PDB file of C-alpha atoms in Angstrom:
ATOM      1  CA  GLN Q  73       0.000   0.000   0.000  1.00 60.00           C
ATOM      2  CA  THR Q  74       1.182   3.501  -0.881  1.00 65.00           C
ATOM      3  CA  CYS Q  75       0.261   6.587   1.094  1.00 67.00           C
ATOM      4  CA  ALA Q  76       0.418  10.148  -0.142  1.00 62.00           C
ATOM      5  CA  LEU Q  77      -1.158  11.995   2.750  1.00 56.00           C
ATOM      6  CA  PRO Q  78      -3.969  12.247   3.371  1.00 69.00           C
ATOM      7  CA  ILE Q  79      -4.828   9.393   0.937  1.00 76.00           C
ATOM      8  CA  CYS Q  80      -3.652   5.770   0.889  1.00 81.00           C
ATOM      9  CA  TYR Q  81      -4.134   3.610  -2.201  1.00 76.00           C
ATOM     10  CA  ASP Q  82      -3.354   0.127  -3.517  1.00 78.00           C
ATOM     11  CA  GLN Q  83      -3.513   0.845  -7.275  1.00 76.00           C
ATOM     12  CA  GLN Q  84      -3.066   3.787  -9.599  1.00 74.00           C
ATOM     13  CA  PHE Q  85      -3.244   4.532 -13.311  1.00 78.00           C
ATOM     14  CA  ILE Q  86      -0.115   6.189 -14.629  1.00 77.00           C
ATOM     15  CA  ASN Q  87       1.579   6.980 -17.907  1.00 76.00           C
ATOM     16  CA  ALA Q  88       3.967   4.087 -17.482  1.00 76.00           C
ATOM     17  CA  GLY Q  89       6.539   4.605 -20.171  1.00 84.00           C
ATOM     18  CA  ASN Q  90       8.090   6.323 -23.141  1.00 92.00           C
ATOM     19  CA  VAL Q  91       8.086   4.118 -26.248  1.00 92.00           C
ATOM     20  CA  GLN Q  92       9.448   5.649 -29.422  1.00 95.00           C
ATOM     21  CA  ASN Q  93       8.677   4.309 -32.885  1.00 95.00           C
ATOM     22  CA  THR Q  94      10.616   5.237 -35.986  1.00 96.00           C
ATOM     23  CA  GLY Q  95      10.136   3.961 -39.493  1.00 96.00           C
ATOM     24  CA  PHE Q  96       8.913   4.695 -42.961  1.00 95.00           C
ATOM     25  CA  GLU Q  97       6.431   3.492 -45.549  1.00 96.00           C
ATOM     26  CA  GLY Q  98       6.528   3.970 -49.276  1.00 97.00           C
ATOM     27  CA  THR Q  99       4.660   2.963 -52.405  1.00 97.00           C
ATOM     28  CA  LEU Q 100       6.144   2.820 -55.873  1.00 97.00           C
ATOM     29  CA  ASN Q 101       3.838   2.761 -58.903  1.00 97.00           C
ATOM     30  CA  LEU Q 102       5.299   1.702 -62.237  1.00 97.00           C
ATOM     31  CA  LYS Q 103       3.967   1.250 -65.770  1.00 95.00           C
ATOM     32  CA  PRO Q 104       6.480  -1.043 -67.508  1.00 94.00           C
ATOM     33  CA  VAL Q 105       4.256  -1.387 -70.586  1.00 94.00           C
ATOM     34  CA  THR Q 106       1.672   1.135 -71.787  1.00 91.00           C
ATOM     35  CA  GLY Q 107      -0.304   1.719 -74.966  1.00 84.00           C
ATOM     36  CA  GLY Q 108      -1.484  -0.783 -77.539  1.00 88.00           C
ATOM     37  CA  ASP Q 109      -3.408  -3.939 -76.767  1.00 92.00           C
ATOM     38  CA  PHE Q 110      -1.131  -4.952 -73.890  1.00 95.00           C
ATOM     39  CA  THR Q 111      -0.503  -2.981 -70.668  1.00 96.00           C
ATOM     40  CA  TRP Q 112       1.333  -3.777 -67.448  1.00 97.00           C
ATOM     41  CA  ASP Q 113       0.965  -1.867 -64.177  1.00 97.00           C
ATOM     42  CA  MET Q 114       2.974  -2.579 -61.050  1.00 97.00           C
ATOM     43  CA  ALA Q 115       2.577  -1.295 -57.465  1.00 98.00           C
ATOM     44  CA  ILE Q 116       5.155  -2.041 -54.742  1.00 98.00           C
ATOM     45  CA  ASN Q 117       4.629  -1.222 -51.067  1.00 97.00           C
ATOM     46  CA  PHE Q 118       7.255  -1.368 -48.309  1.00 97.00           C
ATOM     47  CA  SER Q 119       7.036  -0.440 -44.624  1.00 97.00           C
ATOM     48  CA  HIS Q 120       9.439  -0.639 -41.693  1.00 97.00           C
ATOM     49  CA  ASN Q 121       8.972   0.220 -38.032  1.00 96.00           C
ATOM     50  CA  LYS Q 122      11.465   0.113 -35.154  1.00 93.00           C
ATOM     51  CA  SER Q 123      10.336   0.537 -31.568  1.00 93.00           C
ATOM     52  CA  LEU Q 124      12.445   1.388 -28.526  1.00 94.00           C
ATOM     53  CA  VAL Q 125      11.400   1.384 -24.882  1.00 94.00           C
ATOM     54  CA  VAL Q 126      13.218   4.533 -23.813  1.00 95.00           C
ATOM     55  CA  LYS Q 127      11.965   4.909 -20.246  1.00 93.00           C
ATOM     56  CA  LEU Q 128       9.481   3.279 -17.921  1.00 92.00           C
ATOM     57  CA  SER Q 129       7.874   4.753 -14.837  1.00 86.00           C
ATOM     58  CA  GLU Q 130      10.045   5.689 -11.883  1.00 83.00           C
ATOM     59  CA  GLY Q 131      11.245   2.591 -10.073  1.00 82.00           C
ATOM     60  CA  LEU Q 132      10.666   0.296 -13.064  1.00 86.00           C
ATOM     61  CA  THR Q 133      13.186  -1.005 -15.559  1.00 90.00           C
ATOM     62  CA  SER Q 134      10.928  -3.766 -16.922  1.00 91.00           C
ATOM     63  CA  TYR Q 135       7.240  -4.550 -16.893  1.00 89.00           C
ATOM     64  CA  VAL Q 136       5.198  -7.618 -17.882  1.00 90.00           C
ATOM     65  CA  ILE Q 137       2.513  -6.560 -20.327  1.00 87.00           C
ATOM     66  CA  ARG Q 138       1.224 -10.107 -20.798  1.00 83.00           C
ATOM     67  CA  GLY Q 139       1.880 -12.720 -18.157  1.00 79.00           C
ATOM     68  CA  ARG Q 140       2.480 -16.421 -18.758  1.00 74.00           C
ATOM     69  CA  SER Q 141       0.031 -17.653 -21.329  1.00 70.00           C
ATOM     70  CA  TRP Q 142       0.456 -20.083 -24.187  1.00 78.00           C
ATOM     71  CA  MET Q 143       4.062 -20.725 -23.029  1.00 89.00           C
ATOM     72  CA  THR Q 144       5.326 -17.162 -23.479  1.00 92.00           C
ATOM     73  CA  THR Q 145       5.577 -13.941 -21.473  1.00 93.00           C
ATOM     74  CA  VAL Q 146       5.811 -10.527 -23.136  1.00 92.00           C
ATOM     75  CA  LYS Q 147       7.779  -7.802 -21.364  1.00 91.00           C
ATOM     76  CA  VAL Q 148       8.807  -4.243 -22.015  1.00 92.00           C
ATOM     77  CA  VAL Q 149      12.368  -3.570 -20.884  1.00 93.00           C
ATOM     78  CA  GLU Q 150      14.171  -0.244 -20.913  1.00 94.00           C
ATOM     79  CA  GLY Q 151      16.599  -0.063 -23.809  1.00 93.00           C
ATOM     80  CA  HIS Q 152      14.946  -2.959 -25.651  1.00 94.00           C
ATOM     81  CA  GLU Q 153      12.340  -3.289 -28.368  1.00 94.00           C
ATOM     82  CA  PHE Q 154       8.635  -3.408 -27.661  1.00 92.00           C
ATOM     83  CA  GLY Q 155       7.297  -6.940 -28.127  1.00 91.00           C
ATOM     84  CA  ASP Q 156      10.170  -8.946 -26.636  1.00 94.00           C
ATOM     85  CA  ILE Q 157       9.142 -12.521 -25.831  1.00 94.00           C
ATOM     86  CA  TYR Q 158      10.426 -14.488 -22.825  1.00 95.00           C
ATOM     87  CA  THR Q 159      10.013 -18.210 -22.344  1.00 95.00           C
ATOM     88  CA  ARG Q 160      11.519 -21.329 -20.780  1.00 96.00           C
ATOM     89  CA  GLY Q 161      14.720 -22.738 -22.186  1.00 97.00           C
ATOM     90  CA  PHE Q 162      17.699 -24.998 -21.548  1.00 97.00           C
ATOM     91  CA  GLU Q 163      20.100 -24.251 -18.733  1.00 97.00           C
ATOM     92  CA  ARG Q 164      23.571 -23.764 -20.167  1.00 96.00           C
ATOM     93  CA  ASN Q 165      27.133 -23.270 -18.976  1.00 96.00           C
ATOM     94  CA  ALA Q 166      29.295 -20.265 -19.826  1.00 93.00           C
ATOM     95  CA  ALA Q 167      30.318 -21.926 -23.109  1.00 95.00           C
ATOM     96  CA  GLY Q 168      26.688 -22.357 -24.147  1.00 95.00           C
ATOM     97  CA  ASP Q 169      26.557 -26.146 -23.667  1.00 97.00           C
ATOM     98  CA  VAL Q 170      23.268 -27.634 -22.477  1.00 97.00           C
ATOM     99  CA  LEU Q 171      23.432 -28.855 -18.876  1.00 98.00           C
ATOM    100  CA  VAL Q 172      22.235 -32.412 -18.321  1.00 98.00           C
ATOM    101  CA  ASN Q 173      20.986 -34.091 -15.168  1.00 97.00           C
ATOM    102  CA  GLY Q 174      23.665 -36.595 -14.159  1.00 95.00           C
ATOM    103  CA  THR Q 175      21.052 -39.019 -12.809  1.00 95.00           C
ATOM    104  CA  THR Q 176      18.340 -39.016 -15.473  1.00 96.00           C
ATOM    105  CA  GLY Q 177      20.280 -37.972 -18.561  1.00 97.00           C
ATOM    106  CA  LEU Q 178      17.616 -35.359 -19.350  1.00 98.00           C
ATOM    107  CA  PRO Q 179      18.418 -31.683 -19.983  1.00 98.00           C
ATOM    108  CA  LEU Q 180      18.090 -29.151 -17.180  1.00 97.00           C
ATOM    109  CA  LEU Q 181      15.506 -26.437 -17.834  1.00 97.00           C
ATOM    110  CA  THR Q 182      14.818 -22.968 -16.492  1.00 95.00           C
ATOM    111  CA  SER Q 183      12.102 -22.933 -13.860  1.00 90.00           C
ATOM    112  CA  GLY Q 184      10.174 -20.030 -15.413  1.00 90.00           C
ATOM    113  CA  GLU Q 185       9.745 -17.987 -18.570  1.00 92.00           C
ATOM    114  CA  THR Q 186      12.834 -15.899 -17.923  1.00 92.00           C
ATOM    115  CA  LEU Q 187      14.904 -16.181 -21.102  1.00 95.00           C
ATOM    116  CA  PRO Q 188      14.560 -13.590 -23.876  1.00 94.00           C
ATOM    117  CA  MET Q 189      13.891 -15.649 -26.986  1.00 94.00           C
ATOM    118  CA  GLY Q 190      12.756 -13.243 -29.680  1.00 93.00           C
ATOM    119  CA  ASN Q 191      10.360 -10.519 -30.716  1.00 94.00           C
ATOM    120  CA  TYR Q 192       7.022 -10.824 -32.436  1.00 93.00           C
ATOM    121  CA  ASN Q 193       7.406  -7.711 -34.607  1.00 93.00           C
ATOM    122  CA  PRO Q 194       8.573  -8.073 -38.228  1.00 94.00           C
ATOM    123  CA  ASP Q 195      11.626  -6.203 -39.484  1.00 95.00           C
ATOM    124  CA  PHE Q 196       9.564  -5.034 -42.436  1.00 96.00           C
ATOM    125  CA  ILE Q 197       6.571  -5.974 -44.547  1.00 97.00           C
ATOM    126  CA  ALA Q 198       6.235  -5.639 -48.312  1.00 97.00           C
ATOM    127  CA  GLY Q 199       3.811  -6.331 -51.098  1.00 97.00           C
ATOM    128  CA  MET Q 200       3.703  -6.238 -54.894  1.00 98.00           C
ATOM    129  CA  ARG Q 201       0.717  -6.185 -57.237  1.00 98.00           C
ATOM    130  CA  ASN Q 202       1.034  -6.764 -60.976  1.00 98.00           C
ATOM    131  CA  SER Q 203      -1.888  -5.997 -63.284  1.00 97.00           C
ATOM    132  CA  PHE Q 204      -1.984  -6.969 -66.968  1.00 97.00           C
ATOM    133  CA  THR Q 205      -4.520  -6.285 -69.703  1.00 96.00           C
ATOM    134  CA  TYR Q 206      -4.667  -7.679 -73.231  1.00 96.00           C
ATOM    135  CA  LYS Q 207      -7.569  -6.532 -75.330  1.00 93.00           C
ATOM    136  CA  ASN Q 208     -10.647  -7.650 -73.363  1.00 94.00           C
ATOM    137  CA  PHE Q 209      -8.741  -9.796 -70.851  1.00 96.00           C
ATOM    138  CA  ASP Q 210      -7.267  -8.674 -67.538  1.00 96.00           C
ATOM    139  CA  PHE Q 211      -5.135 -10.533 -65.037  1.00 98.00           C
ATOM    140  CA  SER Q 212      -3.612  -9.436 -61.726  1.00 98.00           C
ATOM    141  CA  PHE Q 213      -1.917 -11.041 -58.760  1.00 98.00           C
ATOM    142  CA  LEU Q 214      -0.769  -9.851 -55.344  1.00 98.00           C
ATOM    143  CA  ILE Q 215       2.309 -11.105 -53.492  1.00 98.00           C
ATOM    144  CA  ASP Q 216       2.871  -9.991 -49.915  1.00 96.00           C
ATOM    145  CA  GLY Q 217       5.481 -10.845 -47.340  1.00 96.00           C
ATOM    146  CA  ARG Q 218       6.446 -10.470 -43.719  1.00 96.00           C
ATOM    147  CA  PHE Q 219      10.169 -10.519 -43.030  1.00 97.00           C
ATOM    148  CA  GLY Q 220      11.592 -11.149 -39.563  1.00 96.00           C
ATOM    149  CA  GLY Q 221       9.951 -11.730 -36.218  1.00 95.00           C
ATOM    150  CA  ASP Q 222       9.424 -14.921 -34.223  1.00 95.00           C
ATOM    151  CA  VAL Q 223       6.476 -17.173 -33.442  1.00 95.00           C
ATOM    152  CA  PHE Q 224       6.117 -19.940 -30.843  1.00 95.00           C
ATOM    153  CA  SER Q 225       3.904 -22.958 -31.523  1.00 94.00           C
ATOM    154  CA  PHE Q 226       1.865 -24.200 -28.576  1.00 94.00           C
ATOM    155  CA  THR Q 227       0.239 -26.704 -30.925  1.00 94.00           C
ATOM    156  CA  GLU Q 228       3.605 -28.254 -31.741  1.00 95.00           C
ATOM    157  CA  ALA Q 229       4.530 -28.426 -28.051  1.00 96.00           C
ATOM    158  CA  ASN Q 230       1.479 -30.603 -27.454  1.00 96.00           C
ATOM    159  CA  LEU Q 231       1.964 -32.759 -30.555  1.00 96.00           C
ATOM    160  CA  ALA Q 232       5.594 -33.442 -29.634  1.00 97.00           C
ATOM    161  CA  SER Q 233       4.706 -34.353 -26.054  1.00 96.00           C
ATOM    162  CA  ASP Q 234       2.096 -36.847 -27.289  1.00 96.00           C
ATOM    163  CA  GLY Q 235       4.486 -38.333 -29.870  1.00 96.00           C
ATOM    164  CA  PHE Q 236       2.489 -37.277 -32.939  1.00 96.00           C
ATOM    165  CA  SER Q 237       5.237 -35.214 -34.608  1.00 95.00           C
ATOM    166  CA  ASP Q 238       7.434 -37.197 -36.993  1.00 94.00           C
ATOM    167  CA  TYR Q 239      10.711 -36.052 -35.438  1.00 94.00           C
ATOM    168  CA  THR Q 240       9.777 -37.759 -32.154  1.00 96.00           C
ATOM    169  CA  LEU Q 241      10.344 -41.113 -33.897  1.00 95.00           C
ATOM    170  CA  ALA Q 242      14.099 -40.651 -33.644  1.00 94.00           C
ATOM    171  CA  GLY Q 243      15.504 -42.027 -30.395  1.00 94.00           C
ATOM    172  CA  ARG Q 244      12.533 -44.116 -29.295  1.00 94.00           C
ATOM    173  CA  GLU Q 245      14.954 -46.945 -28.607  1.00 94.00           C
ATOM    174  CA  GLY Q 246      17.270 -44.560 -26.777  1.00 95.00           C
ATOM    175  CA  PHE Q 247      19.671 -41.712 -27.511  1.00 97.00           C
ATOM    176  CA  ILE Q 248      22.126 -39.462 -25.666  1.00 97.00           C
ATOM    177  CA  VAL Q 249      21.217 -35.813 -25.153  1.00 97.00           C
ATOM    178  CA  PRO Q 250      24.158 -33.653 -26.309  1.00 97.00           C
ATOM    179  CA  GLY Q 251      25.423 -31.694 -23.320  1.00 97.00           C
ATOM    180  CA  VAL Q 252      27.556 -31.751 -20.200  1.00 97.00           C
ATOM    181  CA  VAL Q 253      27.098 -32.966 -16.637  1.00 97.00           C
ATOM    182  CA  GLN Q 254      28.423 -30.702 -13.919  1.00 96.00           C
ATOM    183  CA  THR Q 255      29.886 -31.806 -10.600  1.00 94.00           C
ATOM    184  CA  LYS Q 256      29.626 -29.322  -7.729  1.00 92.00           C
ATOM    185  CA  ASP Q 257      31.145 -29.084  -4.282  1.00 92.00           C
ATOM    186  CA  ALA Q 258      29.279 -28.525  -1.032  1.00 91.00           C
ATOM    187  CA  SER Q 259      29.184 -24.778  -1.661  1.00 91.00           C
ATOM    188  CA  GLY Q 260      27.598 -25.202  -5.062  1.00 89.00           C
ATOM    189  CA  ASN Q 261      30.701 -24.334  -7.041  1.00 93.00           C
ATOM    190  CA  VAL Q 262      31.296 -26.267 -10.263  1.00 92.00           C
ATOM    191  CA  THR Q 263      34.336 -28.484  -9.914  1.00 92.00           C
ATOM    192  CA  SER Q 264      34.174 -30.383 -13.208  1.00 94.00           C
ATOM    193  CA  GLU Q 265      32.210 -30.842 -16.404  1.00 95.00           C
ATOM    194  CA  THR Q 266      32.030 -34.087 -18.377  1.00 96.00           C
ATOM    195  CA  PRO Q 267      30.153 -34.982 -21.586  1.00 97.00           C
ATOM    196  CA  ASN Q 268      26.810 -36.656 -20.984  1.00 97.00           C
ATOM    197  CA  THR Q 269      26.833 -40.421 -21.578  1.00 96.00           C
ATOM    198  CA  LEU Q 270      23.413 -41.407 -20.185  1.00 97.00           C
ATOM    199  CA  SER Q 271      20.815 -42.670 -22.645  1.00 97.00           C
ATOM    200  CA  VAL Q 272      17.170 -41.569 -22.554  1.00 97.00           C
ATOM    201  CA  THR Q 273      14.121 -42.352 -24.667  1.00 97.00           C
ATOM    202  CA  SER Q 274      12.491 -39.950 -27.063  1.00 97.00           C
ATOM    203  CA  GLU Q 275       9.275 -40.246 -25.026  1.00 96.00           C
ATOM    204  CA  ALA Q 276      10.932 -39.029 -21.823  1.00 97.00           C
ATOM    205  CA  TYR Q 277      12.764 -36.258 -23.668  1.00 98.00           C
ATOM    206  CA  TRP Q 278       9.786 -34.750 -25.469  1.00 98.00           C
ATOM    207  CA  GLN Q 279       7.450 -35.076 -22.515  1.00 97.00           C
ATOM    208  CA  ILE Q 280       9.607 -32.774 -20.403  1.00 97.00           C
ATOM    209  CA  LEU Q 281       9.993 -30.303 -23.272  1.00 97.00           C
ATOM    210  CA  GLY Q 282       6.398 -30.166 -24.506  1.00 96.00           C
ATOM    211  CA  GLY Q 283       2.916 -30.549 -23.092  1.00 94.00           C
ATOM    212  CA  ARG Q 284       0.188 -28.106 -22.101  1.00 91.00           C
ATOM    213  CA  ASN Q 285       1.379 -26.836 -18.736  1.00 89.00           C
ATOM    214  CA  THR Q 286       4.989 -25.644 -18.876  1.00 91.00           C
ATOM    215  CA  PRO Q 287       6.411 -26.304 -22.364  1.00 95.00           C
ATOM    216  CA  VAL Q 288       9.890 -25.093 -23.260  1.00 97.00           C
ATOM    217  CA  GLY Q 289       9.428 -22.322 -25.794  1.00 96.00           C
ATOM    218  CA  GLU Q 290      13.059 -22.383 -26.913  1.00 97.00           C
ATOM    219  CA  VAL Q 291      12.390 -25.722 -28.617  1.00 97.00           C
ATOM    220  CA  PHE Q 292       9.186 -24.637 -30.366  1.00 97.00           C
ATOM    221  CA  LYS Q 293      10.335 -21.279 -31.722  1.00 96.00           C
ATOM    222  CA  TYR Q 294      10.050 -20.612 -35.450  1.00 96.00           C
ATOM    223  CA  LYS Q 295      10.924 -17.758 -37.780  1.00 96.00           C
ATOM    224  CA  ALA Q 296       7.834 -15.864 -38.919  1.00 96.00           C
ATOM    225  CA  THR Q 297       9.258 -14.816 -42.310  1.00 97.00           C
ATOM    226  CA  ASN Q 298       6.845 -15.729 -45.087  1.00 97.00           C
ATOM    227  CA  VAL Q 299       6.015 -14.682 -48.641  1.00 98.00           C
ATOM    228  CA  ARG Q 300       2.788 -15.795 -50.277  1.00 97.00           C
ATOM    229  CA  VAL Q 301       0.606 -15.305 -53.332  1.00 97.00           C
ATOM    230  CA  ARG Q 302      -2.243 -13.555 -51.594  1.00 96.00           C
ATOM    231  CA  GLU Q 303      -4.618 -13.094 -54.513  1.00 97.00           C
ATOM    232  CA  ALA Q 304      -5.032 -13.683 -58.247  1.00 98.00           C
ATOM    233  CA  LEU Q 305      -7.773 -12.394 -60.568  1.00 97.00           C
ATOM    234  CA  LEU Q 306      -8.592 -13.270 -64.180  1.00 98.00           C
ATOM    235  CA  GLY Q 307     -11.367 -11.495 -66.035  1.00 97.00           C
ATOM    236  CA  TYR Q 308     -12.946 -10.914 -69.409  1.00 97.00           C
ATOM    237  CA  THR Q 309     -14.986  -7.846 -70.339  1.00 94.00           C
ATOM    238  CA  GLN Q 310     -17.273  -7.606 -73.342  1.00 92.00           C
ATOM    239  CA  GLY Q 311     -19.012  -4.468 -74.476  1.00 87.00           C
ATOM    240  CA  LEU Q 312     -22.621  -4.706 -75.700  1.00 84.00           C
ATOM    241  CA  PRO Q 313     -23.331  -1.268 -77.208  1.00 79.00           C
ATOM    242  CA  ASN Q 314     -26.653  -2.228 -78.828  1.00 76.00           C
ATOM    243  CA  PHE Q 315     -28.230  -3.626 -75.682  1.00 78.00           C
ATOM    244  CA  PHE Q 316     -29.517  -2.008 -72.477  1.00 83.00           C
ATOM    245  CA  ILE Q 317     -26.619  -3.825 -70.772  1.00 84.00           C
ATOM    246  CA  LYS Q 318     -23.520  -1.836 -71.830  1.00 86.00           C
ATOM    247  CA  ASN Q 319     -20.797  -4.151 -70.498  1.00 90.00           C
ATOM    248  CA  ILE Q 320     -20.574  -7.618 -69.078  1.00 93.00           C
ATOM    249  CA  ARG Q 321     -17.580  -8.860 -67.137  1.00 94.00           C
ATOM    250  CA  ILE Q 322     -16.969 -12.350 -65.884  1.00 96.00           C
ATOM    251  CA  GLY Q 323     -14.096 -13.091 -63.537  1.00 97.00           C
ATOM    252  CA  ILE Q 324     -12.377 -15.894 -61.651  1.00 97.00           C
ATOM    253  CA  PHE Q 325     -10.573 -15.127 -58.408  1.00 97.00           C
ATOM    254  CA  ALA Q 326      -8.501 -17.025 -55.866  1.00 97.00           C
ATOM    255  CA  GLN Q 327      -7.199 -15.888 -52.482  1.00 96.00           C
ATOM    256  CA  ASN Q 328      -4.427 -17.202 -50.226  1.00 95.00           C
ATOM    257  CA  LEU Q 329      -3.140 -19.490 -52.947  1.00 95.00           C
ATOM    258  CA  PHE Q 330       0.224 -20.733 -51.672  1.00 95.00           C
ATOM    259  CA  PHE Q 331       3.467 -19.842 -49.902  1.00 96.00           C
ATOM    260  CA  ILE Q 332       6.521 -18.948 -51.928  1.00 97.00           C
ATOM    261  CA  VAL Q 333       8.589 -18.913 -48.721  1.00 97.00           C
ATOM    262  CA  ASN Q 334       7.515 -20.036 -45.251  1.00 97.00           C
ATOM    263  CA  LYS Q 335      10.339 -20.409 -42.756  1.00 96.00           C
ATOM    264  CA  ALA Q 336       7.955 -21.722 -40.080  1.00 94.00           C
ATOM    265  CA  LYS Q 337       7.129 -24.592 -42.494  1.00 91.00           C
ATOM    266  CA  ILE Q 338       4.668 -26.413 -40.214  1.00 89.00           C
ATOM    267  CA  MET Q 339       2.149 -23.577 -39.818  1.00 90.00           C
ATOM    268  CA  ASP Q 340       0.937 -20.236 -41.078  1.00 92.00           C
ATOM    269  CA  PRO Q 341       2.984 -17.788 -38.946  1.00 91.00           C
ATOM    270  CA  ASN Q 342       0.375 -15.062 -39.429  1.00 88.00           C
ATOM    271  CA  LEU Q 343      -2.311 -17.015 -37.545  1.00 85.00           C
ATOM    272  CA  MET Q 344      -1.872 -15.922 -33.925  1.00 78.00           C
ATOM    273  CA  VAL Q 345      -3.960 -16.741 -30.849  1.00 67.00           C
ATOM    274  CA  GLY Q 346      -4.860 -13.066 -30.497  1.00 66.00           C
ATOM    275  CA  THR Q 347      -3.914  -9.479 -31.155  1.00 66.00           C
ATOM    276  CA  SER Q 348      -2.507  -6.639 -29.057  1.00 71.00           C
ATOM    277  CA  ASN Q 349      -0.042  -8.044 -26.493  1.00 73.00           C
ATOM    278  CA  ILE Q 350      -0.796 -11.725 -27.145  1.00 75.00           C
ATOM    279  CA  GLN Q 351       0.988 -11.852 -30.479  1.00 85.00           C
ATOM    280  CA  GLY Q 352       3.864 -14.160 -31.305  1.00 89.00           C
ATOM    281  CA  THR Q 353       2.193 -17.399 -30.228  1.00 90.00           C
ATOM    282  CA  GLU Q 354       0.221 -19.937 -32.240  1.00 90.00           C
ATOM    283  CA  GLY Q 355      -2.099 -22.369 -30.510  1.00 88.00           C
ATOM    284  CA  PHE Q 356      -4.572 -24.869 -32.004  1.00 87.00           C
ATOM    285  CA  GLY Q 357      -5.296 -22.573 -34.930  1.00 81.00           C
ATOM    286  CA  LEU Q 358      -7.454 -23.790 -37.779  1.00 81.00           C
ATOM    287  CA  PRO Q 359      -5.636 -24.431 -41.056  1.00 82.00           C
ATOM    288  CA  GLY Q 360      -5.522 -21.497 -43.441  1.00 82.00           C
ATOM    289  CA  THR Q 361      -8.171 -21.599 -46.150  1.00 88.00           C
ATOM    290  CA  ARG Q 362      -7.861 -21.068 -49.894  1.00 93.00           C
ATOM    291  CA  THR Q 363     -10.808 -19.346 -51.549  1.00 95.00           C
ATOM    292  CA  VAL Q 364     -11.726 -19.815 -55.216  1.00 96.00           C
ATOM    293  CA  GLY Q 365     -14.748 -18.231 -56.840  1.00 97.00           C
ATOM    294  CA  MET Q 366     -16.362 -16.510 -59.796  1.00 96.00           C
ATOM    295  CA  ASN Q 367     -18.115 -13.191 -60.199  1.00 94.00           C
ATOM    296  CA  LEU Q 368     -20.299 -11.555 -62.800  1.00 94.00           C
ATOM    297  CA  LYS Q 369     -20.613  -7.787 -63.240  1.00 92.00           C
ATOM    298  CA  LEU Q 370     -23.151  -6.055 -65.442  1.00 91.00           C
ATOM    299  CA  THR Q 371     -22.936  -2.359 -66.395  1.00 89.00           C
ATOM    300  CA  PHE Q 372     -26.133  -0.651 -67.499  1.00 85.00           C
TER     301      PHE Q 372
END
């Protein structure tokens, strides 16, 4: 409880920080081919934003804006970017080697979501639309991309724990976790490190890394970079000058056709469990859908 005489209070609303965003956005319109029966128009869009947490409220150097949920915690930390993601990970020595339990042969893990493991914001996003016409025909397609950023898959953490992911097949008869076993004295000081030689099963390994309750986000982190064909349109227009209908246009369209690049591979990295401060995590999302259809337009 805080007291500022003559009033005592438990909570207060304050302007809690100074976050600065810098960036730019631009659109370039080109006409590579004009005139005649064939034309080609191109539009390219590019945007970039960089955020910096300059200062938080007095007495704070970090603040949790979304507590543990879906195996990640999002914090704002002075001097860092907005949108930093913290999660559980492997315990490591100063050389970066994974520490292994000398009794079980399983890796040692952080007790909480304390390790900075990425940021959900992209470095930049871009898109390109090409439009072509030839006599009465027109065709256009849109490619857009998100470059940079990280996403954590809660779905994959559960599939791995239950043994449904194909990579859990390796080591079901036993394997040795790469890492070192530390020996400590009575004061807790490390006296020696030796390579791990204990064998474990794939089942035991993935069950401590995955699951619903406290999965290890370091293992289920994926790059969110992706480029896809977002939309394609093909149409034909016919003029009818001697009828009360002046023009008729029939078209075929398709949306969300396919990925050109998808570094996450196993999922659509743009399908998050929410917006605002719950970005950067995927969980039990429905598969992306591809839409194909036709339209008819009459001009009177």
